[in-house]
Tab-separated table of C-alpha atoms in Angstrom:
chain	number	residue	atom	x	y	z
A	1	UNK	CA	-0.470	30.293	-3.775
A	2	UNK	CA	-4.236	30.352	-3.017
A	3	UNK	CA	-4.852	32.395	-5.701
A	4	UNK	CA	-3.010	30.406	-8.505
A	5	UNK	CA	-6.126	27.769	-9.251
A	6	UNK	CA	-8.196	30.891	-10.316
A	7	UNK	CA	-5.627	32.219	-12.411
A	8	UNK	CA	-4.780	28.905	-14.258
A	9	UNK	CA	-8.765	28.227	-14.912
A	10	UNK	CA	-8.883	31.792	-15.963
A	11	UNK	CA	-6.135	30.992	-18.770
A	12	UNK	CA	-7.690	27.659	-19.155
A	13	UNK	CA	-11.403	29.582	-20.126
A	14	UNK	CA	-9.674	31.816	-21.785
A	15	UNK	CA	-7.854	30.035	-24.491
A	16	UNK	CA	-10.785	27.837	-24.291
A	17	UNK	CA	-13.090	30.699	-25.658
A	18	UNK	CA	-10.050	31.344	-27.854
A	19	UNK	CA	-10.254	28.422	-29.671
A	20	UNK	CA	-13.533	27.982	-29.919
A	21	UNK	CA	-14.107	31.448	-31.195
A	22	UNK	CA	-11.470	30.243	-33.905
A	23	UNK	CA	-13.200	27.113	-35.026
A	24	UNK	CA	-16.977	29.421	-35.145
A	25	UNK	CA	-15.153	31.511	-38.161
A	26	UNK	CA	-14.727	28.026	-39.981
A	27	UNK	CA	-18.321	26.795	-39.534
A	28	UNK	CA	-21.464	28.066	-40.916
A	29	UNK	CA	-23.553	29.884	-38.231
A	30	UNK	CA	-26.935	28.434	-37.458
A	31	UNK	CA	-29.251	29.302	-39.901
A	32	UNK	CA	-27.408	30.118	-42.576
A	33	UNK	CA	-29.477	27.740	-45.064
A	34	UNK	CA	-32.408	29.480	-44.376
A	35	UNK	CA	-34.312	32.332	-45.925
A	36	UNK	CA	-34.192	35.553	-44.668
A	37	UNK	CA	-37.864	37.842	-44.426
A	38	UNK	CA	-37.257	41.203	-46.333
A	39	UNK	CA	-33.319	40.295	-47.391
A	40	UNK	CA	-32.906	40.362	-51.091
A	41	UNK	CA	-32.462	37.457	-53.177
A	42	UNK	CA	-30.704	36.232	-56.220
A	43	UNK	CA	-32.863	34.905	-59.615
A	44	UNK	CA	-32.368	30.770	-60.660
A	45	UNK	CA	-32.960	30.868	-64.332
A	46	UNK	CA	-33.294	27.274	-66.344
A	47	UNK	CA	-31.147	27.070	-69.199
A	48	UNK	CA	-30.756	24.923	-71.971
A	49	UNK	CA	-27.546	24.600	-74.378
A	50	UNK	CA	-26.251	23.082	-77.134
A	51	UNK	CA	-24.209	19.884	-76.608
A	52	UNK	CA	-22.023	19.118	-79.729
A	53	UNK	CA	-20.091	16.958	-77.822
A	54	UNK	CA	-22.567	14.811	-76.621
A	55	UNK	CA	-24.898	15.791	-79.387
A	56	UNK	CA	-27.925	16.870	-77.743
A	57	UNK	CA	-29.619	19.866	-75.756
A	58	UNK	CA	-28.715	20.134	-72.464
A	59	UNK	CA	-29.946	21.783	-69.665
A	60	UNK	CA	-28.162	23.545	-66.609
A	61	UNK	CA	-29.327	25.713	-63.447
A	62	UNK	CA	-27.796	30.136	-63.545
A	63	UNK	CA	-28.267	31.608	-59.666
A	64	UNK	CA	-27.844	35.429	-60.480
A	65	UNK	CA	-27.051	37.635	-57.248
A	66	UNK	CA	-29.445	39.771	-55.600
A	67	UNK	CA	-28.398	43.330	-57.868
A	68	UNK	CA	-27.606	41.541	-60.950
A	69	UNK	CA	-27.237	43.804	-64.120
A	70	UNK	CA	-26.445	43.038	-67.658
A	71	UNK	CA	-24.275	45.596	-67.707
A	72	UNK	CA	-22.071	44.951	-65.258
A	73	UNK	CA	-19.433	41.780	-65.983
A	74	UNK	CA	-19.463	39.091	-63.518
A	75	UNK	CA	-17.462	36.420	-62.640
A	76	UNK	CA	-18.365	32.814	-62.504
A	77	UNK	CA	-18.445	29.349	-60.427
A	78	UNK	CA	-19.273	26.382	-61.878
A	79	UNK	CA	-20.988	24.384	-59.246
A	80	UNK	CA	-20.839	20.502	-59.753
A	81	UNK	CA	-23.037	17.594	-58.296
A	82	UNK	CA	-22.786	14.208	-57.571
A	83	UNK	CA	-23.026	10.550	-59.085
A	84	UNK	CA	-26.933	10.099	-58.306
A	85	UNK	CA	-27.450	14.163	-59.091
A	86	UNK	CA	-28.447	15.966	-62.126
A	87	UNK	CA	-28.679	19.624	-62.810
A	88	UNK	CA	-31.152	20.172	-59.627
A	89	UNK	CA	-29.210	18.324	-56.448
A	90	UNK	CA	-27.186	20.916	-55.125
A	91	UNK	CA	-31.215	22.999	-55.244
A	92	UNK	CA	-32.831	19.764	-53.685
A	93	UNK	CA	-30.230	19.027	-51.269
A	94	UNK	CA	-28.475	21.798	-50.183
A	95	UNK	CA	-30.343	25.312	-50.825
A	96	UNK	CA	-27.113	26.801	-52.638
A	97	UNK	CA	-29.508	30.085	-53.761
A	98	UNK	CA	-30.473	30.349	-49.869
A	99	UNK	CA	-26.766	30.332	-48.590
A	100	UNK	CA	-25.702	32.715	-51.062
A	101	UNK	CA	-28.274	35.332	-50.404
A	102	UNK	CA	-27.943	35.531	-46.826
A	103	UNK	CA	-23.909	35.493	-47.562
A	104	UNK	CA	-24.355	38.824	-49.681
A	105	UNK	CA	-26.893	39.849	-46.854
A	106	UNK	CA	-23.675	39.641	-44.948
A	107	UNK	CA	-21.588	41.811	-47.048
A	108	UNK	CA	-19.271	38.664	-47.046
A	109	UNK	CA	-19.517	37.430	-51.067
A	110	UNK	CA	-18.377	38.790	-54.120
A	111	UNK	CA	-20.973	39.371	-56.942
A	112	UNK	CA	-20.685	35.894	-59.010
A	113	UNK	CA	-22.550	33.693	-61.293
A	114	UNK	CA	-23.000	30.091	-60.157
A	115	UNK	CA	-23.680	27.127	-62.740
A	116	UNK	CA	-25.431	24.182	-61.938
A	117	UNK	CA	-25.163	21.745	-64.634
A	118	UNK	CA	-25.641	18.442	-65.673
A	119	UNK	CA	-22.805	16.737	-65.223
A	120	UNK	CA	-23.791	13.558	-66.756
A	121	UNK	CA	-22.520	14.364	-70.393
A	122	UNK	CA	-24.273	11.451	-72.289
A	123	UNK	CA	-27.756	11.402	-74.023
A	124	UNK	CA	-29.790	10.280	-71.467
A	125	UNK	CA	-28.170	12.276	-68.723
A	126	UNK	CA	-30.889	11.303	-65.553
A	127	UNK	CA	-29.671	9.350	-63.043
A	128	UNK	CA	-31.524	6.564	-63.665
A	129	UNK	CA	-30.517	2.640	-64.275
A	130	UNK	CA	-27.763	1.634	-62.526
A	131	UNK	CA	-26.411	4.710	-61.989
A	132	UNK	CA	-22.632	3.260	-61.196
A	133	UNK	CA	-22.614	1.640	-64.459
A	134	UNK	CA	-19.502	2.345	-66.623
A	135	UNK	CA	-21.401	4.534	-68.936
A	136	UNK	CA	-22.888	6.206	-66.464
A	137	UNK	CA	-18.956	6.616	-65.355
A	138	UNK	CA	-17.466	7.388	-68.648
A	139	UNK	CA	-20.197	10.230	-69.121
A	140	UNK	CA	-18.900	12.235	-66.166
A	141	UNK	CA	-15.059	12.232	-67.579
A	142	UNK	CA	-16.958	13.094	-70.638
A	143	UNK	CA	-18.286	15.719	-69.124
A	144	UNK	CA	-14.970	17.838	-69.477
A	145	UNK	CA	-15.274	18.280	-72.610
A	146	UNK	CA	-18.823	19.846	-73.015
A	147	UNK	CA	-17.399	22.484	-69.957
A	148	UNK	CA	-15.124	23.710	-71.568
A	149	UNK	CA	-15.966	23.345	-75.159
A	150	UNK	CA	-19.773	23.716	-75.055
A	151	UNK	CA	-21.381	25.027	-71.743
A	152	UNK	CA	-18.949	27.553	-70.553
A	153	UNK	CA	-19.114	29.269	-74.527
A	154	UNK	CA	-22.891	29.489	-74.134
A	155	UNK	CA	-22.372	31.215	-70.876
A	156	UNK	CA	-20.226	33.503	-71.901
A	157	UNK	CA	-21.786	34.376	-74.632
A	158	UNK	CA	-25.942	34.875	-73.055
A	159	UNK	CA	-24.733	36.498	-70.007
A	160	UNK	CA	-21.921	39.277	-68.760
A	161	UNK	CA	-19.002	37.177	-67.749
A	162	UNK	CA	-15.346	37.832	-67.115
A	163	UNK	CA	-13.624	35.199	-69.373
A	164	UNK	CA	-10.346	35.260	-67.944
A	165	UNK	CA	-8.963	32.373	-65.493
A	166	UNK	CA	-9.046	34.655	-63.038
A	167	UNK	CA	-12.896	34.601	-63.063
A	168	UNK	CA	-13.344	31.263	-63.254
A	169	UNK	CA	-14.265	28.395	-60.832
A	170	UNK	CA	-15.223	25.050	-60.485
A	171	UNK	CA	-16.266	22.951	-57.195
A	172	UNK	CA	-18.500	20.081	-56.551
A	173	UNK	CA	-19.699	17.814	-54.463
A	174	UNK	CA	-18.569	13.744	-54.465
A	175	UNK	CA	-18.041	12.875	-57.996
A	176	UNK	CA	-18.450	16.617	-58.878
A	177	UNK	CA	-15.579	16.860	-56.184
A	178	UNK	CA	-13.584	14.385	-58.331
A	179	UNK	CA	-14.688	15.943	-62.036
A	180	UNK	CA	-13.616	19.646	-60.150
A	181	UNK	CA	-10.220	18.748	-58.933
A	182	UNK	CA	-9.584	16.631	-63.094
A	183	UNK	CA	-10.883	19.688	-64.552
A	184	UNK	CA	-9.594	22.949	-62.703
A	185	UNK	CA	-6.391	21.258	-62.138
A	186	UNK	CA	-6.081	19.608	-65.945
A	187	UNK	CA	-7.019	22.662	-67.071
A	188	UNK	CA	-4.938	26.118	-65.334
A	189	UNK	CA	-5.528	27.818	-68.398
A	190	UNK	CA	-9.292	27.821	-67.833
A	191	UNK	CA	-9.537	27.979	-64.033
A	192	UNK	CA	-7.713	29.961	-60.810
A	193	UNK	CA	-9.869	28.601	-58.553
A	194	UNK	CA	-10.702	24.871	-57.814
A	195	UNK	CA	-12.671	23.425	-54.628
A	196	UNK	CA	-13.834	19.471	-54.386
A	197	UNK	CA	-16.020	18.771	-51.223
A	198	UNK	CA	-15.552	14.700	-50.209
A	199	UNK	CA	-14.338	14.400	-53.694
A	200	UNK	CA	-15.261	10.623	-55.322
A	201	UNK	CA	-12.935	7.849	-56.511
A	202	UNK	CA	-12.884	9.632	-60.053
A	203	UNK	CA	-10.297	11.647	-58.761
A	204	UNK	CA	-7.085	11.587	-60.742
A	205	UNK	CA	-4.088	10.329	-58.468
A	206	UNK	CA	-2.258	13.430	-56.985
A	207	UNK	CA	1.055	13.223	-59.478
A	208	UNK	CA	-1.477	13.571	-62.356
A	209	UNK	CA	-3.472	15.933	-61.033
A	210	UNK	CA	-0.378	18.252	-60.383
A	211	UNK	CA	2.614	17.004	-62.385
A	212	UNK	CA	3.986	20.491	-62.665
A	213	UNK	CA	4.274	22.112	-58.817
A	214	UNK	CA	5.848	24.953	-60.335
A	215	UNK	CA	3.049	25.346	-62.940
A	216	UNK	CA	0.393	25.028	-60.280
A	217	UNK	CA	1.907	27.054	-57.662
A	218	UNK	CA	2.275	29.886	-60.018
A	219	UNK	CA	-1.507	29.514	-61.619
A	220	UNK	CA	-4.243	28.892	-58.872
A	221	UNK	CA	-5.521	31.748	-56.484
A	222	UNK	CA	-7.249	28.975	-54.734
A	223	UNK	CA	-7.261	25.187	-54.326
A	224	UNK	CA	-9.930	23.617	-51.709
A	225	UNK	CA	-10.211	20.204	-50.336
A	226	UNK	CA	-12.668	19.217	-47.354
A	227	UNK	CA	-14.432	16.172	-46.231
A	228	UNK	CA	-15.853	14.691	-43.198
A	229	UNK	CA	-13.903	13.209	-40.877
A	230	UNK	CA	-16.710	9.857	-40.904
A	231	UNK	CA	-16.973	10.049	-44.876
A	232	UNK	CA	-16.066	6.551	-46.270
A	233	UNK	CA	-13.926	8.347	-49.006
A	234	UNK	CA	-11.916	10.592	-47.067
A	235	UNK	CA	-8.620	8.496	-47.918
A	236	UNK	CA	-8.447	9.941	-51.236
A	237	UNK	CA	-8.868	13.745	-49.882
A	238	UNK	CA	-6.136	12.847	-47.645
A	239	UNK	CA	-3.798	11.179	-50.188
A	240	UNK	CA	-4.448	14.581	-52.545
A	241	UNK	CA	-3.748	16.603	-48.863
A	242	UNK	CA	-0.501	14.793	-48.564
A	243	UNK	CA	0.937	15.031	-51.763
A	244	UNK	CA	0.414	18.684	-51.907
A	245	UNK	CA	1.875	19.533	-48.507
A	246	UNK	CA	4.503	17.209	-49.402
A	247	UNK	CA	5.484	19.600	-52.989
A	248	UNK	CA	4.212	22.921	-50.353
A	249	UNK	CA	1.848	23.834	-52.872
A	250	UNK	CA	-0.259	26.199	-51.112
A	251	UNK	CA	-4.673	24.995	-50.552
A	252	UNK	CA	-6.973	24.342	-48.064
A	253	UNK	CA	-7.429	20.836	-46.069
A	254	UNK	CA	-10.773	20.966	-44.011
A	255	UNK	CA	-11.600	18.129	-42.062
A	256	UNK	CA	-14.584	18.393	-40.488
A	257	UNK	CA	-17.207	16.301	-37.917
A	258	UNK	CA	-19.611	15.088	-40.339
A	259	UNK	CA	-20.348	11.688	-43.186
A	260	UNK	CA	-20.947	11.898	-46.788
A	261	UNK	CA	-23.770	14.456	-46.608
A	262	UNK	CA	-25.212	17.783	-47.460
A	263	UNK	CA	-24.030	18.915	-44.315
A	264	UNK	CA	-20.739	18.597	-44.880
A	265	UNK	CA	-21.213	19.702	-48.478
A	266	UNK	CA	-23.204	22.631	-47.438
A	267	UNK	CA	-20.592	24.285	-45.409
A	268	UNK	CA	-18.223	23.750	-48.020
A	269	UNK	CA	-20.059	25.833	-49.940
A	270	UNK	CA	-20.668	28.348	-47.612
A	271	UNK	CA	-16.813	28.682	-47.003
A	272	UNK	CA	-15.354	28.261	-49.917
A	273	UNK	CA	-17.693	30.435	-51.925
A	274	UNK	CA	-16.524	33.402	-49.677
A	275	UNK	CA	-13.168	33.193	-50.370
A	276	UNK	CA	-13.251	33.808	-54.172
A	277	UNK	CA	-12.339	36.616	-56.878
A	278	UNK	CA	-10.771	37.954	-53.587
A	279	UNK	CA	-6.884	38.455	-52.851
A	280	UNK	CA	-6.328	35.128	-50.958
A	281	UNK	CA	-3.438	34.837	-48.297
A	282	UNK	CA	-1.932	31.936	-49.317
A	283	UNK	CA	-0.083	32.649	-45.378
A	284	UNK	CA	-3.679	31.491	-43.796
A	285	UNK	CA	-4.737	28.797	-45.806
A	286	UNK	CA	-3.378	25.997	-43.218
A	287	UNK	CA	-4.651	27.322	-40.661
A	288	UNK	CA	-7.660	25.376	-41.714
A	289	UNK	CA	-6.036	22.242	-41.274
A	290	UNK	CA	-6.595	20.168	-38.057
């Protein structure tokens, strides 16, 4: 028997290392916000659109990949930010254009567009004032409407994008979360894949976001929810979580250490934004789930 305490703490390392080598694939690696020396990098054009539906030019953020071609088609992610965020947030606060480049660097994305809009759909669209204010509010559910009937036209139309569902996403951060999870999942037609990162009180109650299981089952390649395990609003990522495993509807739950914060929001990104316009095994998808 004087040998068994060496084997056991063997075992013991060993599914110690295990594990931990499983939790490394589900975090960003150190330094993966940061610019590479000599790696290629993708373009960040300004745009400006048409709004009929609010009435007004608008203006949005286009990250093309390192490569890009007009003659190749590409598909695209719409990439939303939150309630005190305008067009530039997720470039202020979270370097999206950084962790995509080293990501292709990696061989580990496929070519995309990414969309950083405004999603603020009123006149005045900075977030200035009080930025809570129910006009302020209303403009984000407003918001909807100029995605899908003004912004993602103009898109399609300036630059080579798939238009199918298939190509199509939409994430965000917060109340982008919130406006991501109301719009992908209101809207199958228009999107496969749908990701909301610590998404906001706007978000629709779980039986109206999916009132047809069958429906939703059948339609999205991809439906991602994560938060951080401190985040104040993590109740109604867990309430979306539990209605969904409840009807077995197949997504991601990602709970991880972390508040309401670019960090969380970061890695989100970085994780997320590798598993689209890919074949998805719908088989793996819990294993993110604590």
């Amino acid at each position: 028997m004087k040998n068994a305490f060496p084997v056991l703490l063997s075992v013991a390392l060993l599914s110690a290392s295990n594990a931990s080598a499983q939790k490394a694939v589900m975090e960003a690696p150190t330094g993966f916000d940061q610019p590479v020396a000599g790696s290629a990098t993708g373009r960040l054009d300004s745009i400006s659109y048409t709004s009929k539906t609010v009435g007004t030019v608008r203006k949005a953020l286009v990250y093309t990949p390192p490569g890009y071609s007009k003659k190749k088609k590409y598909p695209v992610l719409y990439l939303l930010h939150g309630i005190g965020g305008d067009e530039k947030e997720w470039l202020k606060g979270g370097r999206p254009q950084v962790i995509l480049d080293n990501l292709y660097a990696a061989g580990q994305l496929q070519p995309m567009l990414v969309v950083m809009p405004n999603g603020r759909a009123i006149k005045d669209d900075r977030p200035i004032g009080n930025i809570y204010g129910p006009d302020k509010v209303a403009a984000f559910a407003n918001f909807e409407k100029d995605l899908l009937t003004d912004l993602i036209p103009y898109i399609e139309k300036r630059y080579p994008a798939l238009t199918n569902r298939e190509n199509r996403a939409v994430a965000g951060l917060s109340m982008g979360g919130g406006q991501s999870l109301n719009f992908g999942l209101g809207n199958l037609d228009k999107f496969a894949w749908v990701g909301g990162f610590s998404s906001a009180p706007n978000t629709r109650l779980p039986e109206q976001l999916v009132p047809d299981v069958a429906k939703a089952k059948k339609q999205l390649k991809l439906l991602w929810i994560s938060c951080g395990d401190a985040d104040g609003l993590l109740p109604i990522s867990q309430r979306t979580h539990d209605y969904l495993y409840e009807h077995n509807v197949p997504h991601v739950y990602y709970l991880e250490a972390g508040g309401h914060d670019f960090k969380v929001w970061k890695n989100g990104l970085y994780l997320f934004a590798q598993q689209l316009f890919k074949p998805v095994d719908a088989a793996a998808l819990p294993t993110y789930t604590v």
